[in-house]
XYZ file of C-alpha atoms in Angstrom:
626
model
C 119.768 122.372 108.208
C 121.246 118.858 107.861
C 119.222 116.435 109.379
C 121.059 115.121 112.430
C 122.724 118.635 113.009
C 125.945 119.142 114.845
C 125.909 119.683 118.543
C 126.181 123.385 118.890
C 124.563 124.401 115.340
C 121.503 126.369 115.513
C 118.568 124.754 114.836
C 117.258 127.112 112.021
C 115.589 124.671 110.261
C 116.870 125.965 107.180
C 118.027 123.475 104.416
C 121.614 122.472 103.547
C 122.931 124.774 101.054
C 123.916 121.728 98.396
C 120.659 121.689 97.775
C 117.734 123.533 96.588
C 115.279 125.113 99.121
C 112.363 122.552 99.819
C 108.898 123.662 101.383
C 105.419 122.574 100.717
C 103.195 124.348 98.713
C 99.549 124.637 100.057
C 98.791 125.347 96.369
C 99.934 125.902 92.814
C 103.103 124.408 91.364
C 106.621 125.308 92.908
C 108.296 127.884 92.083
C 111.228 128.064 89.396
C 114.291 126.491 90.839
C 113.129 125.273 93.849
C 112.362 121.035 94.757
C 108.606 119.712 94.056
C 107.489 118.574 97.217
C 108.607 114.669 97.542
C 112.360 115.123 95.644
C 115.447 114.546 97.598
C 118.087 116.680 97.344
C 120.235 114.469 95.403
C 116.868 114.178 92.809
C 115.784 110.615 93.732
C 112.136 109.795 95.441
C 111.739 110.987 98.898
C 109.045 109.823 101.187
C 105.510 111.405 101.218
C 101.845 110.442 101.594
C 100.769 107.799 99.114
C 97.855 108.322 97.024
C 95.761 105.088 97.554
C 93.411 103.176 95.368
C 92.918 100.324 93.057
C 93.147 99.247 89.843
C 90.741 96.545 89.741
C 88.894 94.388 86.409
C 85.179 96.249 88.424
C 85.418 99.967 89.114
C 88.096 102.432 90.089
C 88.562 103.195 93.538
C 90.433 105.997 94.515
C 90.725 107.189 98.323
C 91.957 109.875 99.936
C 95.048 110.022 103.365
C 92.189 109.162 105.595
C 90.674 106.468 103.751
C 87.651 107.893 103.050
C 86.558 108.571 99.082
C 88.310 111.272 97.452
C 86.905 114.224 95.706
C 85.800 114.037 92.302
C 82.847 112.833 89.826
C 83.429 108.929 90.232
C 81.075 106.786 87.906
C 80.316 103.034 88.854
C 77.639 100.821 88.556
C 75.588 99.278 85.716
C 75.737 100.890 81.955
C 72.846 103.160 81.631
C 71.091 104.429 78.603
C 73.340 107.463 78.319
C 76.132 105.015 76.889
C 77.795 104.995 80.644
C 80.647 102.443 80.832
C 80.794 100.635 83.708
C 83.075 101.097 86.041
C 85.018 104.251 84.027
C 85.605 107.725 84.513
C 84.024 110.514 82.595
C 86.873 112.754 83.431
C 90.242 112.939 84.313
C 90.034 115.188 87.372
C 93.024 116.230 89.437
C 92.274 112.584 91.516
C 92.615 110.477 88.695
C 95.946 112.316 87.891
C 97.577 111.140 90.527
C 96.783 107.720 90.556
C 97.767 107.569 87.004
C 100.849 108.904 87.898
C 101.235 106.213 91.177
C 99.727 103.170 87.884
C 102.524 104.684 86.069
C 105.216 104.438 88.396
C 103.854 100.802 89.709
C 104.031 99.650 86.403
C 107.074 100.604 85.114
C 109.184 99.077 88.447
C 107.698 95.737 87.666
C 108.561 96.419 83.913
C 111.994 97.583 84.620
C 113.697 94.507 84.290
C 112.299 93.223 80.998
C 112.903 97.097 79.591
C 116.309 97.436 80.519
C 117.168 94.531 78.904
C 115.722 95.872 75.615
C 117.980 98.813 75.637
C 119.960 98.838 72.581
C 119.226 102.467 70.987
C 121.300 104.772 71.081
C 123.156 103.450 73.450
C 123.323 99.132 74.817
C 123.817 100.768 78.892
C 120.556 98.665 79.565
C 119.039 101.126 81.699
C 116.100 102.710 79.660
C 113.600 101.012 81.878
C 114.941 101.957 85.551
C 115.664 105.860 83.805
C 111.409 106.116 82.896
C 110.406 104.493 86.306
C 112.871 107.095 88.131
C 111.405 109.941 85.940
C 107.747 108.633 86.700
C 108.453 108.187 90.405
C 110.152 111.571 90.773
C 106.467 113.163 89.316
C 104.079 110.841 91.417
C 105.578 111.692 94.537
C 105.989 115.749 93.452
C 102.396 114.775 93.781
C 101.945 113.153 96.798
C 103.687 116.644 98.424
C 100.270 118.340 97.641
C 97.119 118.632 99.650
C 94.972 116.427 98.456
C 92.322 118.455 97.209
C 94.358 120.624 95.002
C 92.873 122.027 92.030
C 93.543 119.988 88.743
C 95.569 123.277 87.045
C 97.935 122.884 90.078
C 98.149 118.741 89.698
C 99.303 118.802 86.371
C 101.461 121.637 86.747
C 103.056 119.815 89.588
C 103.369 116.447 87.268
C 104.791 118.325 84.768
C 107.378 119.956 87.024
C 108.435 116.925 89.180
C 108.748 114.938 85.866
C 110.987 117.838 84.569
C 113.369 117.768 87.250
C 113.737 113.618 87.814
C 113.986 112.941 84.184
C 116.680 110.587 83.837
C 117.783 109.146 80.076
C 117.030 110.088 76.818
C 113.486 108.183 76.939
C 112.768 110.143 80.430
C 113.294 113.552 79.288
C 111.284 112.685 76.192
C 108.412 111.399 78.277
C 108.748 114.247 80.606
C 108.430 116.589 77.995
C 105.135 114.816 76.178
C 103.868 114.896 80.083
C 104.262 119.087 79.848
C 101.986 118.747 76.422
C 99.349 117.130 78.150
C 99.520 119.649 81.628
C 99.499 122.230 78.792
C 96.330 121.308 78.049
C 94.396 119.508 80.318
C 95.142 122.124 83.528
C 93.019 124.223 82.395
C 90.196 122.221 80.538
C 87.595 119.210 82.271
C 89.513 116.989 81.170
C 87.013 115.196 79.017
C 86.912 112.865 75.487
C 87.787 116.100 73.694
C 90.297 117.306 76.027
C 92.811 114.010 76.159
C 92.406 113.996 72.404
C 93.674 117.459 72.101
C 96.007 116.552 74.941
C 97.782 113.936 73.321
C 97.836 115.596 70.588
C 99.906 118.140 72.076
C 102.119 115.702 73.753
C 103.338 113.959 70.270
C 104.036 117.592 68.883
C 106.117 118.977 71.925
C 108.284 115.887 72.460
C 108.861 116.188 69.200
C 110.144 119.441 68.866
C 112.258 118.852 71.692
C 114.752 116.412 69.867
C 117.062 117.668 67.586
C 117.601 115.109 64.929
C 114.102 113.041 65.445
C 114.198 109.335 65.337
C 111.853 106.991 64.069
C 111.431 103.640 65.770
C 111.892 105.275 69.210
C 109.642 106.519 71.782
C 108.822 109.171 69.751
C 107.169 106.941 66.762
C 105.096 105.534 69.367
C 103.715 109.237 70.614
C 102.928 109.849 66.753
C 101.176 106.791 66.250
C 98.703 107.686 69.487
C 98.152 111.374 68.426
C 97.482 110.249 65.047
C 94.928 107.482 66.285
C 93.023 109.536 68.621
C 92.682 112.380 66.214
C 90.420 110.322 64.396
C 87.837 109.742 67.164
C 84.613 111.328 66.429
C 83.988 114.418 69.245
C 80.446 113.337 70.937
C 79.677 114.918 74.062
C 78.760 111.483 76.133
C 80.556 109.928 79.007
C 81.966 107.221 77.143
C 84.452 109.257 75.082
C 87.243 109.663 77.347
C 87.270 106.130 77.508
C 87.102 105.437 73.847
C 89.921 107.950 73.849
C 92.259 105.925 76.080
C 91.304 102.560 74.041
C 92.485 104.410 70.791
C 95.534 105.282 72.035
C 96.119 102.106 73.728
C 95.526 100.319 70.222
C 97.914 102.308 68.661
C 100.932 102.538 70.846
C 100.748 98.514 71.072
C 100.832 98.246 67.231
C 103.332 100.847 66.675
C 105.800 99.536 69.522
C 105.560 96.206 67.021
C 106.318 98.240 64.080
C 109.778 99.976 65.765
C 112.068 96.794 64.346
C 110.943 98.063 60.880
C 112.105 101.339 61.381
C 115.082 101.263 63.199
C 117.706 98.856 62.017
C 119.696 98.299 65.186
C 116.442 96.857 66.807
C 115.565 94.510 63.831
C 119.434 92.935 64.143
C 119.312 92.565 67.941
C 115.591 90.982 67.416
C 114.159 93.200 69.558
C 111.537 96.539 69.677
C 112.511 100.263 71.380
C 113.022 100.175 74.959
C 111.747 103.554 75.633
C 108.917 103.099 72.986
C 108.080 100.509 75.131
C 108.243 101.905 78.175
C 105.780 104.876 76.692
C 103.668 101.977 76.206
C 103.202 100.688 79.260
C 102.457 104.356 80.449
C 99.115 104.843 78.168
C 98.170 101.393 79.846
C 98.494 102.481 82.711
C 96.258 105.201 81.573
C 93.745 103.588 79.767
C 93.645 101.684 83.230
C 92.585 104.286 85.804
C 90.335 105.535 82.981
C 88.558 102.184 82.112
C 88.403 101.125 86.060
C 90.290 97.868 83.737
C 93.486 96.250 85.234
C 96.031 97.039 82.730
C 98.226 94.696 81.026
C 100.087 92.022 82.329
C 102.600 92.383 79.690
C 103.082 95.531 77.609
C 105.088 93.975 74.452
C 103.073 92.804 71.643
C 103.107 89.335 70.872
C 106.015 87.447 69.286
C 108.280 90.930 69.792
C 111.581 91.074 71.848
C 111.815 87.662 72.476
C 114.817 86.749 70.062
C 116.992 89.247 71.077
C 116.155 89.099 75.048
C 118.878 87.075 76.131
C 121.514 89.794 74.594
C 119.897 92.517 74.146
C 121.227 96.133 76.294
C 123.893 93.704 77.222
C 127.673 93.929 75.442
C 129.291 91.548 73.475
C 131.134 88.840 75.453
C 134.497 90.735 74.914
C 133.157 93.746 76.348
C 133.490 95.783 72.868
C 130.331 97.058 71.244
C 129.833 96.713 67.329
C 131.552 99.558 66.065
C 128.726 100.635 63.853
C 126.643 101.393 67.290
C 129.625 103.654 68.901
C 128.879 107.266 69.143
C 130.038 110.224 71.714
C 132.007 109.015 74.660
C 129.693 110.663 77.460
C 125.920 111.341 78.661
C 126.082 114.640 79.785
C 122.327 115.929 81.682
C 121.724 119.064 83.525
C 119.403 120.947 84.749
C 119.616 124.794 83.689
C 117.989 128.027 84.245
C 118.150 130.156 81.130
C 115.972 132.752 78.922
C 114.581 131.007 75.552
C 117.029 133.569 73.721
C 119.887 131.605 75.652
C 118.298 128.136 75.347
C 118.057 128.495 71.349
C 121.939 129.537 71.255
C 122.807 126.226 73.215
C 120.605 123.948 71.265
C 122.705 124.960 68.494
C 126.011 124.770 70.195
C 125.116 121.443 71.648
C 124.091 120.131 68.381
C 127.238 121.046 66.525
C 128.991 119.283 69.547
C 127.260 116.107 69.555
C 124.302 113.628 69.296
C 121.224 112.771 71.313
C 120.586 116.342 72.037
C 116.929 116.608 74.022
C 116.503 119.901 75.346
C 112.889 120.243 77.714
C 110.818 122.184 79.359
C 110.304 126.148 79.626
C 109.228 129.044 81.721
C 112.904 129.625 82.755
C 113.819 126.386 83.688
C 115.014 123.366 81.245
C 116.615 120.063 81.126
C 119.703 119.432 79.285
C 120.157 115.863 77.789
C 123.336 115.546 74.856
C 125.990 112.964 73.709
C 128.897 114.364 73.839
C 132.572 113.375 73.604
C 133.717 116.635 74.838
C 132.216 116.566 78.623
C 133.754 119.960 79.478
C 132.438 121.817 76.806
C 128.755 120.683 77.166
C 129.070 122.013 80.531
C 130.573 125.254 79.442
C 127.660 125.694 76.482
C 125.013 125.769 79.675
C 127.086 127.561 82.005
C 127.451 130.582 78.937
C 123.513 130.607 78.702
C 122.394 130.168 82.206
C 122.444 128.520 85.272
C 123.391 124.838 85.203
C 122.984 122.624 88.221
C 122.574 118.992 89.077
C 125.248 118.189 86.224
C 125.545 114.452 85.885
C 128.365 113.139 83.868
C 128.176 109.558 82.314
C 130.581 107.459 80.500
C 128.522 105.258 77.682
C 131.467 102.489 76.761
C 131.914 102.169 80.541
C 128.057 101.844 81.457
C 127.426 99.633 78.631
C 130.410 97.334 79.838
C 129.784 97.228 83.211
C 125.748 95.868 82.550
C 126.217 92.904 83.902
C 125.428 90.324 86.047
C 126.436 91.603 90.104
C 129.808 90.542 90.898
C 131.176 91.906 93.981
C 128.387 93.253 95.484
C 128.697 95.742 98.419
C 127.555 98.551 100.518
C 129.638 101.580 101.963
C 127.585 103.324 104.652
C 129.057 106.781 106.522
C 128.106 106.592 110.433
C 128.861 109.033 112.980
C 130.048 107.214 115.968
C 131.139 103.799 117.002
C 128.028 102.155 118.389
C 126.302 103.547 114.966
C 129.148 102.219 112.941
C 128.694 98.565 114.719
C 125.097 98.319 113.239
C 126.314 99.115 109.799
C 129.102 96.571 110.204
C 126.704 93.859 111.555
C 124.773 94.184 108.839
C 127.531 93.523 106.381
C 128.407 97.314 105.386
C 131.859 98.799 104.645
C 131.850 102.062 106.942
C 133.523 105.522 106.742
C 133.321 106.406 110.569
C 132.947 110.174 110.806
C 133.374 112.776 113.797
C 129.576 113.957 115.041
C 129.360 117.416 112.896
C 132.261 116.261 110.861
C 131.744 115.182 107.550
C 134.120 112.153 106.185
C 136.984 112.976 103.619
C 136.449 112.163 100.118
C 139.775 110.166 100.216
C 138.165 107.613 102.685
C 134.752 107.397 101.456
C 136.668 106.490 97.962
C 138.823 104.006 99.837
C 135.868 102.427 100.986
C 134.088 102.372 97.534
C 137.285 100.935 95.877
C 137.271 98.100 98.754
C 133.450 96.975 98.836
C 133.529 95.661 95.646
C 132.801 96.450 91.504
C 129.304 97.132 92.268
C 128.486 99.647 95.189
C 125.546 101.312 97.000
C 126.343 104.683 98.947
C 124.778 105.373 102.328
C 125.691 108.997 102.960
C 123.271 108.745 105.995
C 123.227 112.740 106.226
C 122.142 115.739 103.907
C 125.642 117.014 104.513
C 127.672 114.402 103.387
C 125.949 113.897 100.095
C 127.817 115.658 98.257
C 131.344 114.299 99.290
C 129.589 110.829 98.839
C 128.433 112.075 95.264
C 132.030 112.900 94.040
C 133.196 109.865 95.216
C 131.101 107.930 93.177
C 132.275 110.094 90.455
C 135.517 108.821 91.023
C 135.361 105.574 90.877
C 133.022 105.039 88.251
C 135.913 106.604 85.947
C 137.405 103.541 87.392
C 135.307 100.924 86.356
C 133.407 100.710 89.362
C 129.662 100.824 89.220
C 128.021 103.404 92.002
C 124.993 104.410 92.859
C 124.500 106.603 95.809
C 121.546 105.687 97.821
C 119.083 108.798 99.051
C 119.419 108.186 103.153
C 119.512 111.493 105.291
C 119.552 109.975 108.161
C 121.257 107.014 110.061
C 117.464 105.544 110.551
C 116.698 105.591 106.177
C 120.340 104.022 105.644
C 119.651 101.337 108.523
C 115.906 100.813 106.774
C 117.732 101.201 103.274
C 120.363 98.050 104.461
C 117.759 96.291 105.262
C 116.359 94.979 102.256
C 119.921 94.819 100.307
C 120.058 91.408 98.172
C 123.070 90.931 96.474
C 121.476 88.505 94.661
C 118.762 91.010 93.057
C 119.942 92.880 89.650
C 122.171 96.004 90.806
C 119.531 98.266 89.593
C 116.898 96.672 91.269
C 118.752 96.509 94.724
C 119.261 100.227 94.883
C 115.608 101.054 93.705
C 114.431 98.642 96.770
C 117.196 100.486 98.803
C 115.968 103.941 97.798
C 112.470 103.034 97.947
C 113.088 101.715 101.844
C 114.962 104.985 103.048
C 112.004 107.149 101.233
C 109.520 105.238 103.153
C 111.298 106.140 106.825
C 110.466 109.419 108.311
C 113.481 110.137 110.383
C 113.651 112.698 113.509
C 115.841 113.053 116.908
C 116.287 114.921 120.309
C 118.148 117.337 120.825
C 119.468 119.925 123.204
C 119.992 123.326 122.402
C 123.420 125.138 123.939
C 122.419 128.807 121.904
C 119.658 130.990 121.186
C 118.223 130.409 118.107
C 115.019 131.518 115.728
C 113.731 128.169 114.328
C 110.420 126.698 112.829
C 108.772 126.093 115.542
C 109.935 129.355 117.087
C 112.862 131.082 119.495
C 114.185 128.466 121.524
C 117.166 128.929 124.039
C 120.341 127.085 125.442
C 118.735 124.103 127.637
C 115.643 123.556 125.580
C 114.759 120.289 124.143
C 114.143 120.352 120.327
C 111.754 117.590 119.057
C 113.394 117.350 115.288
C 111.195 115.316 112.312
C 112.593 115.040 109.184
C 115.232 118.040 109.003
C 112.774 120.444 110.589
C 112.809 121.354 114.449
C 108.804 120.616 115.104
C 108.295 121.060 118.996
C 110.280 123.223 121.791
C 110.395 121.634 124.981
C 111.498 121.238 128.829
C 111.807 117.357 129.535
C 113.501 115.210 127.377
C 110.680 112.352 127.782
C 107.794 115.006 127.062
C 109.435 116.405 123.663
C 110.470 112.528 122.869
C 107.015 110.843 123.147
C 105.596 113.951 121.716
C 108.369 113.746 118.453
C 107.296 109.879 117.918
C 103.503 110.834 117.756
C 103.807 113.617 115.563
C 105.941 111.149 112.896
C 103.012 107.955 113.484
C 100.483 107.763 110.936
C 97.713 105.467 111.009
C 99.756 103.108 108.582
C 102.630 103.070 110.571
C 104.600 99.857 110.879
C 107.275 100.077 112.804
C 108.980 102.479 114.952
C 113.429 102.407 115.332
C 114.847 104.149 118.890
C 118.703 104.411 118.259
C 119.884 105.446 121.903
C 122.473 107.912 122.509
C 125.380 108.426 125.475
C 123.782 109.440 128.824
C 120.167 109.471 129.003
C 119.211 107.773 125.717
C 119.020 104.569 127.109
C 116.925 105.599 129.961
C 114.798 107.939 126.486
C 114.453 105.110 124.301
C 112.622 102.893 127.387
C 110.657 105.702 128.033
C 109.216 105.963 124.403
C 108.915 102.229 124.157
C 106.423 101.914 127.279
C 104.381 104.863 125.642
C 103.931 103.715 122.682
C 103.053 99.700 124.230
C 100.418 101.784 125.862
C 99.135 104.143 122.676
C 100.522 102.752 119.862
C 100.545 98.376 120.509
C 99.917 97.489 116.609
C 104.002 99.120 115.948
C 106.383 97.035 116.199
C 109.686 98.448 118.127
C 113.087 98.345 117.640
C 115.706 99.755 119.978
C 119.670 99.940 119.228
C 121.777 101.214 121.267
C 124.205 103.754 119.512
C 126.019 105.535 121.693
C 126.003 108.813 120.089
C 126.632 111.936 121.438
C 124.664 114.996 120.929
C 121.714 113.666 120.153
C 120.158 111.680 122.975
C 117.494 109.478 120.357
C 117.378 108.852 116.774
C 113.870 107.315 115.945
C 112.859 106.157 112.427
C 109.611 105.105 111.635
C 108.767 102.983 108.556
């Protein structure tokens, strides 16, 4: 169901058909073809639970929703005769997995930048960095969709899967694959000194096979280098080996990041080492990290490397034309695809006699496509012959490398549904497509308003629904030379939280991530009332109830309007709840949103509250809380 439905739609609670089905799973990995738990519909981060704990020079602390210590055999304290190290782990239990995962993402966002600008192999579209922190965020919050004290088979299953489906790049569906070599192994073992070894291992070997014309110099130089160092560390049952392990592997991704200029002759002339080898670096940091209870790395490039060719590196030549040596296929064509291994063989080769680049990942049924191509159509056509191919995404290379630039004409197009709606938008400096309640705009008029907010453009769809029109619109115009992103908001309350923290001053990439990473952090719901008889989630409600709605899912069935409203806000608080938006609607909202406010200066008086008054119709209050 979309998630501000249309006055008069049954409230099934059913999902949008654009997108997959999306449920939580109480246990064991999702299901072929459906989301992990914390993925959007369009395949970005959504919000969920954060894993909490620090990385600290001490001990590791890990903690669980509530605060309180997680699960798991934590070692701290003074080195003991056994060969303890202080403050490390002895295991890499399903606990530890996830906060890698969370070090992982952390790290590569404040990396981003500095690995972006590396980007020169195969192709100078500067956005190897932002694809890996995309593809590590997608699998940390797959994660953060799972009860807590799931099993460790059904962690890294879930890592595996949610790094499957938001691998972005040719470095991202590499790493995503290495991640499905270590899940391969370490779901079902204890995870110790023996175990990573093996698991790494396993990593290098089914990345690897993965890529069909292997590279050296890349990312997958750097996963050689680790397997081949940690295969060398003497098995001894003693708590110290996982950690000796990580410190191995550390070593050697560090010194063969340092070694990529020598082995790849496009990074030696630009003066600078493999973006995505060193974004796998900064990964096994992050590991070594959580397993060492050691802050990891300020800076994950070896001394003296990149430093030359920083200032031009992943960016095109002044006249916009890259060296004709480096030119290869015309497009990035990714997909996800649901296919036999029969099938998948048959299109590895057909991909591979079309073009370049060609990383094909994954297994049990369900893959992801990566291939240079200058034939778009018939890359497409290869999948669609041997499966299932969805979430196609279409790139043009010469266009993406030209347009990585500094922002020029920076704006934001946001879709609203209503006038007082579409006069916060504009307030805030937005371009917006004003659409009918239950109507969805045209794509004509969301493409106007791309075309007229500027040469670099963030999307607020503001509903599941519109997506997709918002999607192809973007399509559009980036065949025109415009540079789009379209920015995961559901909900009027995530695009409003989204616009928030735009700075047109920040790096384009950088703005949407912040923009994404706002509207996944707002858990968006309304009131509504119901005019049919419906079955729905929370159970058969009838024309006149009030339905208490929290993100996309009706949650409470009601009488009075101010019962199911205060009751709606609770149910969305958490203890680390900041602050609470009431968007009123026509009649009663006004009268609703004062109502809520007064309860929660009684219950709730460390949230901060923000009321708007939208006007709407249908749905007497939109709350969002951040």
């Amino acid at each position: 169901m979309p998630s501000e439905p249309a006055p008069g739609e049954p409230p099934t609670g059913e999902p949008v058909p654009v997108a997959p089905a999306t449920g939580e799973h109480a246990s064991g990995a999702p299901a072929r073809g459906e989301r992990v738990p914390g993925e959007s519909s369009t395949g970005e981060p959504a919000p969920g639970p954060r894993v909490s704990g620090a990385v600290g020079p001490a001990c590791l602390i890990d903690s669980g929703p509530s605060g309180e210590p997680a699960p798991g055999p934590r070692v701290s304290g003074a080195p003991s005769a056994g060969g303890r190290v202080r403050g490390a782990l002895h295991v890499l239990d399903a606990p530890a997995v996830r906060l890698w995962s969370r070090a992982c993402a952390d790290a590569l966002g404040r990396n981003r930048s500095r690995i972006d600008a590396l980007n020169v192999f195969p192709i100078p579209d500067g956005d190897t960095g932002t694809n890996l922190h995309l593809t590590m965020l997608s699998a940390a919050e797959a994660l953060d969709g799972l009860p807590y004290d799931a099993d460790v088979e059904t962690t890294w299953r879930t890592l595996a899967h949610g790094a499957l489906l938001g691998a972005r790049g040719n470095s991202g569906v590499i790493v995503s694959q290495a991640l499905r070599g270590m899940a391969e192994v370490l779901r079902q073992t204890a995870g110790g000194g023996h175990d990573l070894r093996r698991a790494l291992v396993r990593a290098a070997e089914l990345a690897r096979s993965a890529v069909a014309r292997p590279v050296e110099g890349t990312v997958l130089s750097v996963l050689g280098a680790v397997a081949t160092a940690v295969r060398d560390v003497p098995a001894r049952d003693v708590p110290a080996e996982l950690a000796e392990v990580a410190g191995r592997a550390v070593a050697a991704a560090r010194a063969a990041l340092g070694r990529t200029p020598q082995q790849l002759d496009v990074l030696a002339r630009h003066g600078v080492v493999d973006a995505g080898a060193a974004g796998l670096t900064v990964i096994i940091e992050a590991l070594a990290a959580v397993i060492t209870g050691s802050a990891p790395a300020s800076d994950p490039l070896p001394a003296g490397a990149g430093v030359a060719g920083l200032a031009t590196a992943g960016h095109p030549r002044a006249d916009g034309d890259a060296d004709p040596a480096e030119r290869g296929p015309a497009y990035e064509v990714m997909y996800l695809l649901e296919a036999g291994d029969d099938a998948v063989d048959r299109l590895r080769e057909e991909l591979d006699r079309l073009g370049d680049c060609l990383v094909v990942v994954g297994g049990e049924g369900l893959w992801n496509v990566h291939v240079h191509v200058d034939d778009a159509g018939a890359a497409v056509e290869a999948g669609i012959r041997a499966g299932r191919p969805y979430r196609i995404r279409i790139d043009h290379l010469e266009a993406a490398a030209r347009t990585h630039r500094a922002a020029h004409g920076r704006g934001v197009v946001a879709v609203a549904a209503g006038d007082g709606i579409a006069g916060l938008f504009e307030r805030e400096g937005a371009v917006v497509v004003r659409r009918e309640p239950g109507a969805g705009p045209s794509l004509a008029a969301v493409l106007a308003a791309v075309r007229d907010a500027g040469t670099e453009v963030a999307v607020l769809a503001n509903d599941s629904a519109t997506a997709a029109v918002a999607a192809a619109a973007a399509e559009v115009a980036r065949e025109e030379g415009v540079v789009v992103s379209v920015v995961p908001s559901r909900a009027t309350v995530q695009g409003l939280a989204a616009l928030a923290v735009h700075d047109p001053l920040r790096r384009f990439d950088d703005d949407v991530v912040a923009m994404a990473d706002a509207a996944a952090h707002t858990r968006h719901g309304h009131v509504w009332v119901a005019d049919r008889e419906a079955m729905t989630s929370a159970g058969l409600c009838r024309p006149g109830d009030v339905l208490g709605v929290v993100d996309g899912d009706v949650a409470l069935i009601g009488a009075d309007l101010r019962q199911v409203a205060g009751e709606t806000v609770s149910r969305m608080l958490s203890a680390s709840s900041e602050l609470v938006t009431l968007i009123a609607g026509a009649g009663p909202g006004a009268d609703l949103a004062a109502a809520v406010r007064d309860l929660l200066d009684t219950t709730r008086p460390d949230v901060e509250i923000t009321v708007y008054e939208g006007g709407q119709g249908g749905y007497p209050l939109l709350i969002g809380v951040e």
